[in-house]
Amino acid sequence: MKIGFIGLGHMGSGIASNLLEHGHAVAVFNRTQAKSDPLVAKGAQRATSIAEACRNDVVFTMLSNDAAVEDVVYGDGRVLASLVNGAIHVSSSTISVALAARLAADHAAKGQGFVSAPVFGRPDSAAAGKLFIAVGGEAATVNAVTPLLNVIGQRTYLVSQRPSDANLVKLSGNFLSASVIESLGEAMALIGKAGIDRAHYLEFLTSSLFDAPAYKIYGALVAHETFEPAGFAAPLGQKDIRLLLAAADGLDVAMPFAGILRDRFLTLMAHGGERLDWSAIGGLAAKDAGIAKSS
Amino acid sequence: MKIGFIGLGHMGSGIASNLLEHGHAVAVFNRTQAKSDPLVAKGAQRATSIAEACRNDVVFTMLSNDAAVEDVVYGDGRVLASLVNGAIHVSSSTISVALAARLAADHAAKGQGFVSAPVFGRPDSAAAGKLFIAVGGEAATVNAVTPLLNVIGQRTYLVSQRPSDANLVKLSGNFLSASVIESLGEAMALIGKAGIDRAHYLEFLTSSLFDAPAYKIYGALVAHETFEPAGFAAPLGQKDIRLLLAAADGLDVAMPFAGILRDRFLTLMAHGGERLDWSAIGGLAAKDAGIAKSS
Amino acid sequence: MKIGFIGLGHMGSGIASNLLEHGHAVAVFNRTQAKSDPLVAKGAQRATSIAEACRNDVVFTMLSNDAAVEDVVYGDGRVLASLVNGAIHVSSSTISVALAARLAADHAAKGQGFVSAPVFGRPDSAAAGKLFIAVGGEAATVNAVTPLLNVIGQRTYLVSQRPSDANLVKLSGNFLSASVIESLGEAMALIGKAGIDRAHYLEFLTSSLFDAPAYKIYGALVAHETFEPAGFAAPLGQKDIRLLLAAADGLDVAMPFAGILRDRFLTLMAHGGERLDWSAIGGLAAKDAGIAKSS
Amino acid sequence: MKIGFIGLGHMGSGIASNLLEHGHAVAVFNRTQAKSDPLVAKGAQRATSIAEACRNDVVFTMLSNDAAVEDVVYGDGRVLASLVNGAIHVSSSTISVALAARLAADHAAKGQGFVSAPVFGRPDSAAAGKLFIAVGGEAATVNAVTPLLNVIGQRTYLVSQRPSDANLVKLSGNFLSASVIESLGEAMALIGKAGIDRAHYLEFLTSSLFDAPAYKIYGALVAHETFEPAGFAAPLGQKDIRLLLAAADGLDVAMPFAGILRDRFLTLMAHGGERLDWSAIGGLAAKDAGIAKSS
């Protein structure tokens, strides 16, 4: 199976690298071409255009937001115009439910396959093939790309035959993670203000009821207020809460926790949070309580 | 070490039973005496009064709220009046930070030891000696009761020498659990309304980033809207959020998630939620979205 | 000054009628042409196309949302293509800050004037020339249309020379009104559940600290739970809170009250609120408290 | 009718002064006796004890919180012990619904009358006899003191025969005022960050839909961020939201706006807000948005 791969940021590079290491032929493309170099050095073919990357059985896209995906998919020489009949577009970007639905319809109209396969995990998991993948798409199409997904992730969750459902699952997962961050932020502001050691407290939580990666990863960042460098940048986290709220709006689902997260990101951005990790929203409760390092 | 044990509800009975099984002499007391029978059958001594239960080296109290603890501790023939100098009161009830501080001061004034040792876990964990225990108290006093705590729990977390700090940790832990319930409730309302299977979704979450007891236990209850019978009754959960907010009020810590949880419990109670499990607050987002079984 | 008027809903008809009564020549256009009939009967000229309505010195648009305005303004034969150099477009619709900014730029590029003049008031105020108008636009352009605005409204507030600022003021005003509705809804749920008469209570409020139209109008609707027929339909109110939140998002301003209003509208819509007045969000607190007529 | 008056703070002094000016005999008492001097200079009798102040037909209490009222009412030589059978206690303090209910029961048991008559208005209104008064009590008892209430206030609202209902109305009114402050704070953060003049904006609001004292008074303070000196101190406002939430808790009424107000006061207190006016919570949205003078 010949693979094209568009979008070589932290996540995309890791995924493409994995596919290469598992013996797949991968033609890589990135707007800033220099990002292709390390992969070409590992044996990837360099695609000099989106169209060239699309001359394969499958093309992956891993981009930062809706606008980037729309830019790569729509227009002359772009994905929709370039994929041959029967080829498959696997979209791993975290995009809106609405855009995923539109992509599904447009690819179907062209006789092209479309699979939504957004991933959970940070760049190190991507490089290690340890991602968790939510997958949406028609059974036959999903089956065709399953061997590739098995390389990328440690676990694939087939959500439904509607691609956009996978995106909804991804957004809801980021909402749950952000809720973990906020709840830890509030709890640590409280016990911290009482003078209780936050690292010790976290160690207890994560060895009891909250023994899960989400609590370990974000708990450590919040306990130590270590919000730089950004593993997952705050503006991306904010974008995901926006997309979640847009999906909730479309379905008439009130989500009060999400509303609070929305406000947290706005306050963070109003105080120069662009370069911080998204877990920095977990520092705002301490700031409100007058005990943040930076307050 | 001779032990008195006051309060034989689901949690207390399990803990007392464990202590017996580990060879300790335990004199049990409960206001409704019939609750003592199963323990007496296992070899416990029946104490016919609080004062009698206090004629031991250590007396545990495991009661449902501040009022019950105040009733048992203060007054003629009660704990404070009955414990001999040097004996230790171990309070495992989930009570307010303020009451814990008051108990600490009053026992100290009498030359009695006081240890706050609230526990995390449901009745089955209590019976199995698998609780997690947050402990606060002076080092020597805590050391004296540590062998007993090791029987009761799988893990003891020594918070600080100030007993009430353990209560604050306990309340913050219940806040984190309630936040898990609410966040899952919102996420499942969203993906459920989109037509995605909730049980399947939960299985994915708990095998990836949210692989923790809190998500497994509460996720199953929320996914299936199984809120009866109550493992941990909603009025007790509501009480704990009240105590958390009272503590946060005393420390000037704003906790927006806690405010939402407060409102959820009020709405639950306004619709007959007294007999439900506290995870029933996780069903309110689905109700607001018009998709709850009962809505 | 010759006037074109596009959009003859409840608000637009009232405004156009006023202009006629004050002796202005008005050419009216509505997609559903029958809506022009009453105005033609009063002496208006019937424009059979948008382009025809634009062959005037000034063209007003009064439409229900961004999509309707975009549809009328952009494309062949639409406002932007039809207005002559120097003619002025007065937009009185409640639209997004972003669209207002885009209209300002596009009209300027064509040498056309643009004034944002969203209005406060219900249809009866429109018919009576008693609206309040927030106005944004370049001074000379605003001056040119001021005599017309003085006919429409009892008070004109010149916000700034940037048209979109008037839209921001309009959205913020609707946010304040929605906040009045919600706060009254919560207060009346509280005192109502205590058994205190709500109408009597309202009478006291509005004769003391809250002696303002917003409290009188919405208070009466909330006190009596009279949410039909809709004076201002809930979907329009929801749209305005959405636009407010979009503007706040663009400016990094967290607005917790607005987040709650957002959730209220979603819950209302999830329970069939499309046909209700927007003040129906003020009935949800009573519903949560278990005392609404309909709960 | 002979009157005793206990509690000569800003509000109490104003009220007592009015009663004197209308020809009533008033015996005044304050813990800090010097506060009696100005009233004695105006003709008041100085009561040297609570008991002495109670040797009258009616005794007013105007104190800062539940604790102060409990201290004055309960115990040897205090109000409950000192009032003769048939005398009336008029409580104008803003106290909890629970305490008002307790006072009503205790006075009834003693054959004493009890009227709850909390007031709306700032000290200048108290001095001018321009307060608004919510009144709860048995009809005959209320009738007996109505001539006095008519001196104190410009308007009396007889809520019900249950005294505590008047306290609930008072607390709900302060909740509505605090909601005005918060909504104005959010709206002004938004339009202010866009560069729109806040004073001009306020002038428009208060001359249109929001033409009410609450918007004028608090709007001016928020627009100019003039939070000192305190007309109504933030800790008192915080206390009232606490009492409101306690009442809502007792009635199972969820009040999301009140939850936000609660958090605002906590954040204010965590940043040294004790000496500010309660309208300072209306400055926190601007602070979150990064545009407050002090941020």
PDB file of C-alpha atoms in Angstrom, chain A residues 120 132-133 155 157-159 162 165 168-169 172-173 175-177 179-180 182-184 186-187 189-191 193-194 196 200-201 203-205 207-215 244 248 251-253 255-258 260 264 289, chain B residues 120 132 155 157-159 162 165 168-169 172-173 175-177 179-180 182-184 186-187 189-191 193-194 196 200-201 203-205 207-215 244 248 251-253 255-258 260-261 264 289:
ATOM      1  CA  PHE A 120      -5.009  10.876  21.318  1.00  0.00           C
ATOM      2  CA  PHE A 132      -5.033   5.906  20.703  1.00  0.00           C
ATOM      3  CA  ILE A 133      -7.143   6.380  17.594  1.00  0.00           C
ATOM      4  CA  ARG A 155      -5.494   0.884  20.197  1.00  0.00           C
ATOM      5  CA  TYR A 157     -11.671   2.484  18.540  1.00  0.00           C
ATOM      6  CA  LEU A 158     -14.133   2.163  15.675  1.00  0.00           C
ATOM      7  CA  VAL A 159     -16.731   4.731  16.599  1.00  0.00           C
ATOM      8  CA  ARG A 162     -20.038   8.224  10.071  1.00  0.00           C
ATOM      9  CA  ASP A 165     -18.444  10.796  14.910  1.00  0.00           C
ATOM     10  CA  LEU A 168     -16.818  14.271  18.095  1.00  0.00           C
ATOM     11  CA  VAL A 169     -15.201  11.563  20.196  1.00  0.00           C
ATOM     12  CA  SER A 172     -15.052  15.087  23.841  1.00  0.00           C
ATOM     13  CA  GLY A 173     -11.829  13.399  24.911  1.00  0.00           C
ATOM     14  CA  PHE A 175     -12.835  18.154  26.913  1.00  0.00           C
ATOM     15  CA  LEU A 176     -12.402  15.404  29.494  1.00  0.00           C
ATOM     16  CA  SER A 177      -8.677  16.103  29.668  1.00  0.00           C
ATOM     17  CA  SER A 179     -11.769  19.033  32.812  1.00  0.00           C
ATOM     18  CA  VAL A 180      -9.088  17.006  34.565  1.00  0.00           C
ATOM     19  CA  GLU A 182      -9.310  22.416  35.704  1.00  0.00           C
ATOM     20  CA  SER A 183     -10.470  20.137  38.512  1.00  0.00           C
ATOM     21  CA  LEU A 184      -6.868  19.524  39.557  1.00  0.00           C
ATOM     22  CA  GLU A 186      -9.050  24.000  41.688  1.00  0.00           C
ATOM     23  CA  ALA A 187      -8.202  21.185  44.090  1.00  0.00           C
ATOM     24  CA  ALA A 189      -5.384  25.842  44.730  1.00  0.00           C
ATOM     25  CA  LEU A 190      -7.442  24.753  47.721  1.00  0.00           C
ATOM     26  CA  ILE A 191      -5.036  22.349  49.367  1.00  0.00           C
ATOM     27  CA  LYS A 193      -3.513  27.535  50.033  1.00  0.00           C
ATOM     28  CA  ALA A 194      -3.973  25.451  53.187  1.00  0.00           C
ATOM     29  CA  ILE A 196      -0.411  21.139  51.978  1.00  0.00           C
ATOM     30  CA  HIS A 200       2.850  14.796  47.665  1.00  0.00           C
ATOM     31  CA  TYR A 201      -0.887  15.239  47.293  1.00  0.00           C
ATOM     32  CA  GLU A 203       1.293  11.299  44.284  1.00  0.00           C
ATOM     33  CA  PHE A 204      -1.489  10.094  46.574  1.00  0.00           C
ATOM     34  CA  LEU A 205      -4.234  10.853  44.058  1.00  0.00           C
ATOM     35  CA  SER A 207      -1.794   6.023  43.290  1.00  0.00           C
ATOM     36  CA  SER A 208      -5.432   5.699  44.318  1.00  0.00           C
ATOM     37  CA  LEU A 209      -8.667   6.648  42.575  1.00  0.00           C
ATOM     38  CA  PHE A 210      -7.000   8.753  39.914  1.00  0.00           C
ATOM     39  CA  ASP A 211      -4.353   6.358  38.706  1.00  0.00           C
ATOM     40  CA  ALA A 212      -4.574   7.362  35.035  1.00  0.00           C
ATOM     41  CA  PRO A 213      -2.262   9.031  32.522  1.00  0.00           C
ATOM     42  CA  ALA A 214      -4.402  12.164  32.362  1.00  0.00           C
ATOM     43  CA  TYR A 215      -3.947  12.825  36.077  1.00  0.00           C
ATOM     44  CA  LEU A 244     -16.512  21.103  21.157  1.00  0.00           C
ATOM     45  CA  ALA A 248     -22.626  20.913  21.396  1.00  0.00           C
ATOM     46  CA  LEU A 251     -26.804  19.178  19.035  1.00  0.00           C
ATOM     47  CA  ASP A 252     -28.508  21.372  21.675  1.00  0.00           C
ATOM     48  CA  VAL A 253     -26.392  19.996  24.514  1.00  0.00           C
ATOM     49  CA  MET A 255     -22.170  21.677  28.889  1.00  0.00           C
ATOM     50  CA  PRO A 256     -21.497  23.881  31.909  1.00  0.00           C
ATOM     51  CA  PHE A 257     -17.982  22.576  32.556  1.00  0.00           C
ATOM     52  CA  ALA A 258     -17.095  23.372  28.944  1.00  0.00           C
ATOM     53  CA  ILE A 260     -15.937  27.361  32.326  1.00  0.00           C
ATOM     54  CA  ARG A 264     -10.340  29.924  31.397  1.00  0.00           C
ATOM     55  CA  ALA A 289      -6.722  32.460  45.058  1.00  0.00           C
TER      56      ALA A 289
ATOM     57  CA  PHE B 120     -11.526   6.791  50.186  1.00  0.00           C
ATOM     58  CA  PHE B 132      -7.048   4.660  50.823  1.00  0.00           C
ATOM     59  CA  ARG B 155      -2.322   2.911  51.341  1.00  0.00           C
ATOM     60  CA  TYR B 157      -1.089   9.183  52.979  1.00  0.00           C
ATOM     61  CA  LEU B 158       0.257  11.254  55.838  1.00  0.00           C
ATOM     62  CA  VAL B 159      -0.913  14.719  54.926  1.00  0.00           C
ATOM     63  CA  ARG B 162      -2.643  19.199  61.436  1.00  0.00           C
ATOM     64  CA  ASP B 165      -5.648  18.874  56.588  1.00  0.00           C
ATOM     65  CA  LEU B 168      -9.491  18.910  53.399  1.00  0.00           C
ATOM     66  CA  VAL B 169      -7.722  16.283  51.293  1.00  0.00           C
ATOM     67  CA  SER B 172     -10.965  17.669  47.642  1.00  0.00           C
ATOM     68  CA  GLY B 173     -10.835  14.046  46.568  1.00  0.00           C
ATOM     69  CA  PHE B 175     -14.687  16.999  44.579  1.00  0.00           C
ATOM     70  CA  LEU B 176     -12.384  15.419  41.995  1.00  0.00           C
ATOM     71  CA  SER B 177     -14.627  12.364  41.808  1.00  0.00           C
ATOM     72  CA  SER B 179     -15.931  16.402  38.671  1.00  0.00           C
ATOM     73  CA  VAL B 180     -15.257  13.110  36.913  1.00  0.00           C
ATOM     74  CA  GLU B 182     -20.042  15.649  35.772  1.00  0.00           C
ATOM     75  CA  SER B 183     -17.491  15.700  32.961  1.00  0.00           C
ATOM     76  CA  LEU B 184     -18.486  12.187  31.923  1.00  0.00           C
ATOM     77  CA  GLU B 186     -21.580  16.097  29.785  1.00  0.00           C
ATOM     78  CA  ALA B 187     -19.409  14.102  27.379  1.00  0.00           C
ATOM     79  CA  ALA B 189     -24.824  13.580  26.745  1.00  0.00           C
ATOM     80  CA  LEU B 190     -22.954  14.958  23.756  1.00  0.00           C
ATOM     81  CA  ILE B 191     -21.819  11.747  22.099  1.00  0.00           C
ATOM     82  CA  LYS B 193     -27.158  12.607  21.441  1.00  0.00           C
ATOM     83  CA  ALA B 194     -25.066  12.124  18.283  1.00  0.00           C
ATOM     84  CA  ILE B 196     -22.728   7.050  19.513  1.00  0.00           C
ATOM     85  CA  HIS B 200     -18.413   1.360  23.832  1.00  0.00           C
ATOM     86  CA  TYR B 201     -17.198   4.941  24.204  1.00  0.00           C
ATOM     87  CA  GLU B 203     -14.578   1.267  27.202  1.00  0.00           C
ATOM     88  CA  PHE B 204     -12.290   3.261  24.924  1.00  0.00           C
ATOM     89  CA  LEU B 205     -11.801   6.076  27.439  1.00  0.00           C
ATOM     90  CA  SER B 207      -8.480   1.784  28.219  1.00  0.00           C
ATOM     91  CA  SER B 208      -6.612   4.925  27.183  1.00  0.00           C
ATOM     92  CA  LEU B 209      -6.102   8.265  28.935  1.00  0.00           C
ATOM     93  CA  PHE B 210      -8.715   7.657  31.587  1.00  0.00           C
ATOM     94  CA  ASP B 211      -7.702   4.235  32.793  1.00  0.00           C
ATOM     95  CA  ALA B 212      -8.503   4.880  36.452  1.00  0.00           C
ATOM     96  CA  PRO B 213     -10.990   3.529  38.974  1.00  0.00           C
ATOM     97  CA  ALA B 214     -12.916   6.790  39.118  1.00  0.00           C
ATOM     98  CA  TYR B 215     -13.713   6.658  35.406  1.00  0.00           C
ATOM     99  CA  LEU B 244     -15.767  21.586  50.333  1.00  0.00           C
ATOM    100  CA  ALA B 248     -12.958  27.032  50.082  1.00  0.00           C
ATOM    101  CA  LEU B 251      -9.589  30.054  52.438  1.00  0.00           C
ATOM    102  CA  ASP B 252     -10.850  32.535  49.798  1.00  0.00           C
ATOM    103  CA  VAL B 253     -10.514  30.026  46.961  1.00  0.00           C
ATOM    104  CA  MET B 255     -13.861  26.936  42.586  1.00  0.00           C
ATOM    105  CA  PRO B 256     -16.132  27.261  39.563  1.00  0.00           C
ATOM    106  CA  PHE B 257     -16.454  23.537  38.923  1.00  0.00           C
ATOM    107  CA  ALA B 258     -17.545  23.091  42.531  1.00  0.00           C
ATOM    108  CA  ILE B 260     -21.655  23.744  39.145  1.00  0.00           C
ATOM    109  CA  LEU B 261     -21.604  20.556  41.185  1.00  0.00           C
ATOM    110  CA  ARG B 264     -26.380  19.799  40.091  1.00  0.00           C
ATOM    111  CA  ALA B 289     -30.217  17.641  26.413  1.00  0.00           C
TER     112      ALA B 289
END
